[in-house]
Amino acid sequence: MKIKNLLLCGFVLASGIGAGVYFTQYYPEQAEVRQLEKQIQRDYYGGTFKLSDSEEKEIAPERLRVLAEKGYAVAQYGLAEFYQENENNTLAKKWYEKAAEQKMAHAYVELAALEENKSDKKALLEKASALGDAKADYNLAVSYLENDELTAAMLVEKSAKAGYFDAMSSLSIMYREGIGVKQNWEKAFDWSLQTYQRAKALNVAAVDLSMLVTKNINFLFEDTYKQLAIFYLLGIGTEKNEAKAQQLLAERHSPVQNKTLKKILEELSLDELKVEILTMDIPKEYQERVAILEAEMNSNRDPEFWLKLGEKTEDQTKAKGYFGSACDFGSQKGCDKCRETNEKEMKKE
């Protein structure tokens, strides 16, 4: 009986010591590791989840160093980020490599960003892609785009389906422009809508300078609000909805933080967008919808509307007609513009 009691006491004592060690040392480490994992996922992919107040707190570099030296890959990655932010790429590379040795895909992507040799950069991205990293797929697509648009499009779509924001935005462009895929404005609408919804969830602007570069197109500027408004005005991929188009144009500036983008984005009214649509290169299968929009616009008796339409139209014959409408509705400027356009045509003859 005494032996049993002694064994029981020993077991309780050992359990107490083990629990003490766990809650004073091991558990805090695990909590910090989980915090780091959530922070990295949120920052890296633009995760839609919100972190708790405790998870939002930064872990000090000294503590990161302790955790990194204990072999936690996320801490090694976090420490590498710290060094990179402080422009110490040598140490950043060292710790990214340690995280990559533990098959942390994100670390391979960051190593690729630090690599100048194109073939080595590509090899690192391929390792990350093999581990299922959506950002790696997107960056690989950019490297393929100039010479192999089909592979690039496949990689962008894979990345977009995994929820990588830049890929979702770029895939809409690819379907709209027919880059690596058959041109399909219904699919372009679908990916524009998903990009918009993702941006809303992340509380960021659905406006950016795309990384996509081809032989004919350099740095495509993507304005998801405007593109969706066009789709809603023409009823492409969705029902025609002028109110929704108006809402999108109203939202267009509010979330934009980048000063360069703010300068690029000019205020755009619904009437101005309608005018622009008439001057755009719209696929043939939607020309009938454009004609319907133009017929609806013809009932507009505001001379300023027709002046803007004439000024944005490159076709001088059409421009003269628009200026003539502005003149008919009482605009002297419209009359003057109509006369000037007519004189230019006569000189050419």
XYZ file of C-alpha atoms in Angstrom:
349
model
C 0.000 0.000 0.000
C 2.836 2.328 0.944
C 4.549 1.581 -2.383
C 1.355 2.384 -4.272
C 1.015 5.684 -2.422
C 4.638 6.542 -3.127
C 4.176 5.763 -6.841
C 1.010 7.860 -6.926
C 2.743 10.788 -5.255
C 5.642 10.452 -7.675
C 3.276 10.430 -10.622
C 1.425 13.529 -9.356
C 4.727 15.299 -8.673
C 6.097 14.445 -12.126
C 2.846 15.584 -13.759
C 3.002 18.827 -11.822
C 6.588 19.453 -12.844
C 5.766 18.586 -16.468
C 2.760 20.889 -16.469
C 4.864 23.635 -14.920
C 7.526 23.287 -17.592
C 4.840 23.230 -20.324
C 2.986 26.301 -19.124
C 6.069 28.338 -18.235
C 8.278 27.459 -21.224
C 6.816 25.294 -23.955
C 3.271 26.712 -24.079
C 4.368 30.387 -24.443
C 6.664 29.353 -27.298
C 3.860 27.527 -29.059
C 1.551 30.513 -28.639
C 4.178 32.804 -30.170
C 4.751 30.381 -33.050
C 1.019 30.263 -33.812
C 0.914 34.057 -33.634
C 3.791 34.312 -36.102
C 2.141 31.822 -38.450
C -1.077 33.867 -38.522
C 0.767 37.161 -38.998
C 2.863 35.783 -41.860
C -0.175 34.239 -43.559
C -2.146 37.480 -43.214
C 0.669 39.702 -44.505
C 1.883 37.313 -47.206
C -1.388 36.394 -48.881
C -3.601 39.196 -47.658
C -5.632 36.827 -45.500
C -9.237 37.843 -44.924
C -9.216 36.880 -41.249
C -8.646 39.419 -38.481
C -6.101 38.829 -35.756
C -6.896 39.228 -32.064
C -5.292 42.081 -30.125
C -2.703 39.709 -28.659
C -1.878 38.278 -32.097
C -1.454 41.773 -33.557
C 1.374 42.559 -31.126
C 4.839 42.376 -32.629
C 7.354 39.928 -31.268
C 10.606 41.718 -30.440
C 13.635 40.921 -32.660
C 15.543 39.556 -29.644
C 12.728 37.107 -28.958
C 12.554 36.174 -32.652
C 16.254 35.390 -32.499
C 15.743 33.055 -29.495
C 12.889 31.220 -31.238
C 14.791 31.103 -34.546
C 17.833 29.535 -32.907
C 15.548 26.915 -31.352
C 14.668 25.890 -34.904
C 11.181 27.319 -35.439
C 10.878 27.984 -39.203
C 8.336 30.804 -38.832
C 10.660 32.578 -36.386
C 13.574 32.142 -38.780
C 11.398 33.638 -41.522
C 10.315 36.502 -39.247
C 13.906 37.235 -38.258
C 14.914 37.230 -41.933
C 12.134 39.757 -42.623
C 13.471 41.959 -39.820
C 16.980 41.928 -41.314
C 15.627 42.565 -44.805
C 13.578 45.544 -43.606
C 16.765 46.903 -42.027
C 18.656 46.426 -45.332
C 20.871 43.615 -44.112
C 20.315 41.196 -46.974
C 23.238 38.970 -45.996
C 21.660 37.992 -42.686
C 18.195 38.015 -44.234
C 19.342 35.442 -46.786
C 20.958 33.317 -44.060
C 17.733 33.027 -42.063
C 15.492 32.603 -45.113
C 17.744 29.693 -46.104
C 17.324 28.103 -42.674
C 13.533 28.392 -42.973
C 13.679 27.030 -46.537
C 15.663 24.011 -45.318
C 12.546 23.154 -43.299
C 10.437 23.296 -46.493
C 8.837 26.666 -45.703
C 7.587 27.711 -49.142
C 7.383 31.432 -48.331
C 11.115 31.442 -47.576
C 11.941 30.151 -51.069
C 9.888 33.006 -52.569
C 11.747 35.621 -50.524
C 15.081 34.061 -51.428
C 14.048 34.329 -55.071
C 13.342 38.037 -54.554
C 16.893 38.490 -53.257
C 18.415 36.455 -56.110
C 19.737 38.344 -59.159
C 20.448 35.349 -61.379
C 17.281 34.613 -63.411
C 17.751 30.842 -63.602
C 18.469 30.577 -59.857
C 15.483 32.803 -59.121
C 13.255 30.580 -61.234
C 14.560 27.415 -59.555
C 13.711 28.824 -56.111
C 10.217 29.797 -57.226
C 9.683 26.316 -58.679
C 10.565 24.789 -55.293
C 8.022 27.064 -53.595
C 5.426 26.274 -56.259
C 5.947 22.546 -55.706
C 5.124 23.172 -52.035
C 1.840 24.829 -53.030
C 2.772 28.501 -52.701
C 0.318 30.719 -54.636
C 2.599 33.751 -54.682
C 5.352 31.619 -56.198
C 2.964 30.522 -58.946
C 2.162 34.148 -59.732
C 5.802 35.250 -59.763
C 6.675 32.282 -61.976
C 3.896 33.357 -64.356
C 5.520 36.764 -64.716
C 8.802 35.098 -65.710
C 7.018 32.993 -68.360
C 4.801 35.722 -69.762
C 7.090 37.211 -72.383
C 7.803 33.922 -74.173
C 5.092 31.509 -73.074
C 1.748 33.214 -72.434
C -0.114 29.892 -72.169
C 2.005 28.631 -69.248
C 1.818 32.070 -67.662
C -1.976 32.072 -67.852
C -2.167 28.570 -66.343
C 0.020 29.639 -63.413
C -1.922 32.862 -62.864
C -5.192 30.927 -62.817
C -3.777 28.404 -60.344
C -2.628 31.253 -58.094
C -5.937 33.107 -58.438
C -7.943 30.016 -57.490
C -5.781 29.719 -54.374
C -6.903 33.238 -53.435
C -3.772 35.273 -54.223
C -5.069 38.822 -54.742
C -2.648 40.026 -57.449
C -3.318 36.893 -59.492
C -7.089 37.383 -59.290
C -6.717 40.930 -60.600
C -4.305 39.863 -63.350
C -6.473 36.947 -64.473
C -9.311 39.374 -65.160
C -6.949 41.347 -67.424
C -5.841 38.183 -69.222
C -9.406 37.167 -70.052
C -10.307 40.698 -71.048
C -7.286 41.150 -73.318
C -6.916 37.537 -74.474
C -3.422 37.071 -72.997
C -2.572 33.357 -72.906
C -6.288 32.496 -72.982
C -9.157 32.930 -75.392
C -10.677 36.366 -74.882
C -13.736 35.964 -72.676
C -15.393 39.001 -71.135
C -17.842 36.893 -69.089
C -14.895 35.254 -67.303
C -13.205 38.644 -67.055
C -16.302 39.927 -65.254
C -16.277 36.954 -62.891
C -12.643 37.523 -61.890
C -13.119 41.289 -61.646
C -16.025 40.664 -59.279
C -13.958 38.244 -57.191
C -11.109 40.787 -57.086
C -13.531 43.498 -55.941
C -15.017 41.256 -53.229
C -11.545 40.235 -52.060
C -10.473 43.887 -51.908
C -13.540 44.724 -49.818
C -12.725 41.915 -47.396
C -9.103 43.103 -47.108
C -10.113 46.779 -46.914
C -7.726 47.668 -49.754
C -8.209 49.353 -53.124
C -9.093 47.182 -56.125
C -6.754 49.344 -58.216
C -3.135 48.527 -59.004
C -0.329 48.479 -61.514
C -0.260 44.882 -62.689
C 3.071 43.075 -62.944
C 1.950 41.562 -66.220
C 4.327 42.405 -69.037
C 4.074 41.087 -72.601
C 5.715 41.942 -75.889
C 2.949 44.424 -76.665
C 1.645 45.475 -73.251
C 3.734 46.955 -70.460
C 2.524 47.313 -66.866
C -1.208 47.072 -67.387
C -3.056 49.438 -65.097
C -5.982 47.623 -63.537
C -8.949 49.619 -62.240
C -11.417 46.952 -61.122
C -14.096 49.488 -60.153
C -14.134 50.982 -63.643
C -14.010 47.606 -65.387
C -16.915 46.254 -63.335
C -18.888 49.436 -64.014
C -18.401 48.852 -67.762
C -19.604 45.260 -67.436
C -22.688 46.399 -65.497
C -23.482 49.170 -67.990
C -23.347 46.739 -70.908
C -24.762 43.726 -69.056
C -21.732 41.496 -69.714
C -21.456 38.503 -67.387
C -24.310 39.926 -65.355
C -27.607 41.748 -65.718
C -27.419 45.358 -66.827
C -27.380 47.509 -63.691
C -26.703 51.238 -64.006
C -27.157 51.835 -60.264
C -24.419 49.292 -59.482
C -22.115 50.968 -62.011
C -22.753 54.324 -60.322
C -21.964 52.810 -56.905
C -18.664 51.372 -58.143
C -17.528 54.717 -59.545
C -18.426 56.388 -56.237
C -16.312 53.827 -54.328
C -13.374 54.146 -56.677
C -11.254 56.701 -54.774
C -12.029 56.089 -51.106
C -9.741 53.086 -50.360
C -6.770 54.229 -52.490
C -3.785 55.116 -50.276
C -1.000 55.195 -52.870
C -0.337 58.795 -53.936
C 0.770 57.782 -57.443
C -2.450 55.853 -58.027
C -4.505 58.758 -56.690
C -2.930 60.986 -59.342
C -3.579 58.453 -62.096
C -7.212 58.043 -61.093
C -9.295 60.948 -62.308
C -12.839 61.601 -61.161
C -15.158 59.760 -63.514
C -18.897 60.288 -63.794
C -21.310 57.716 -65.164
C -21.951 59.849 -68.276
C -18.211 60.186 -68.896
C -17.800 56.426 -68.660
C -20.628 55.924 -71.152
C -18.853 58.312 -73.487
C -15.624 56.354 -73.057
C -17.355 53.038 -73.774
C -18.417 54.325 -77.189
C -14.772 54.990 -78.029
C -13.435 51.672 -76.670
C -12.413 48.579 -78.617
C -15.285 46.342 -77.479
C -15.386 42.732 -78.795
C -17.696 42.265 -81.806
C -20.152 40.040 -79.946
C -21.048 42.972 -77.671
C -21.367 45.685 -80.316
C -25.152 45.389 -80.236
C -25.110 46.237 -76.533
C -22.924 49.244 -77.256
C -25.440 50.353 -79.902
C -28.261 50.046 -77.344
C -26.248 52.151 -74.868
C -25.664 54.781 -77.567
C -29.379 54.829 -78.412
C -30.173 55.412 -74.738
C -27.626 58.202 -74.627
C -29.191 59.903 -77.645
C -32.128 60.934 -75.461
C -29.761 63.040 -73.346
C -30.306 66.767 -74.054
C -27.423 68.061 -71.919
C -24.986 69.909 -74.262
C -22.040 69.262 -71.892
C -22.585 65.556 -72.291
C -22.249 65.806 -76.080
C -19.245 68.124 -75.848
C -17.381 65.578 -73.702
C -18.368 62.807 -76.079
C -17.002 64.752 -79.048
C -13.752 65.597 -77.227
C -13.104 61.952 -76.306
C -13.917 60.548 -79.755
C -11.011 60.004 -82.144
C -13.302 59.417 -85.134
C -13.669 62.973 -86.482
C -16.896 62.218 -88.360
C -18.531 61.002 -85.165
C -17.002 63.875 -83.183
C -18.533 66.405 -85.579
C -21.946 64.812 -85.063
C -21.575 64.962 -81.281
C -20.491 68.613 -81.404
C -23.450 69.267 -83.670
C -25.788 67.770 -81.033
C -24.209 70.006 -78.373
C -24.808 72.978 -80.683
C -28.450 71.942 -81.259
C -28.988 71.815 -77.484
C -27.746 75.395 -77.039
C -23.959 75.187 -76.616
C -21.983 77.881 -78.459
C -18.809 75.896 -77.763
C -20.446 72.947 -79.480
C -21.194 75.074 -82.521
C -17.596 76.353 -82.607
C -16.159 72.838 -82.271
C -18.442 71.558 -85.013
C -17.295 74.330 -87.337
C -13.599 73.737 -86.505
C -13.934 70.015 -87.197
C -15.695 70.742 -90.476
C -12.942 73.179 -91.541
C -10.264 70.582 -90.796
C -12.049 68.047 -92.969
C -12.301 70.554 -95.832
C -8.572 71.331 -95.642
C -7.745 67.636 -95.887
C -9.804 67.401 -99.059
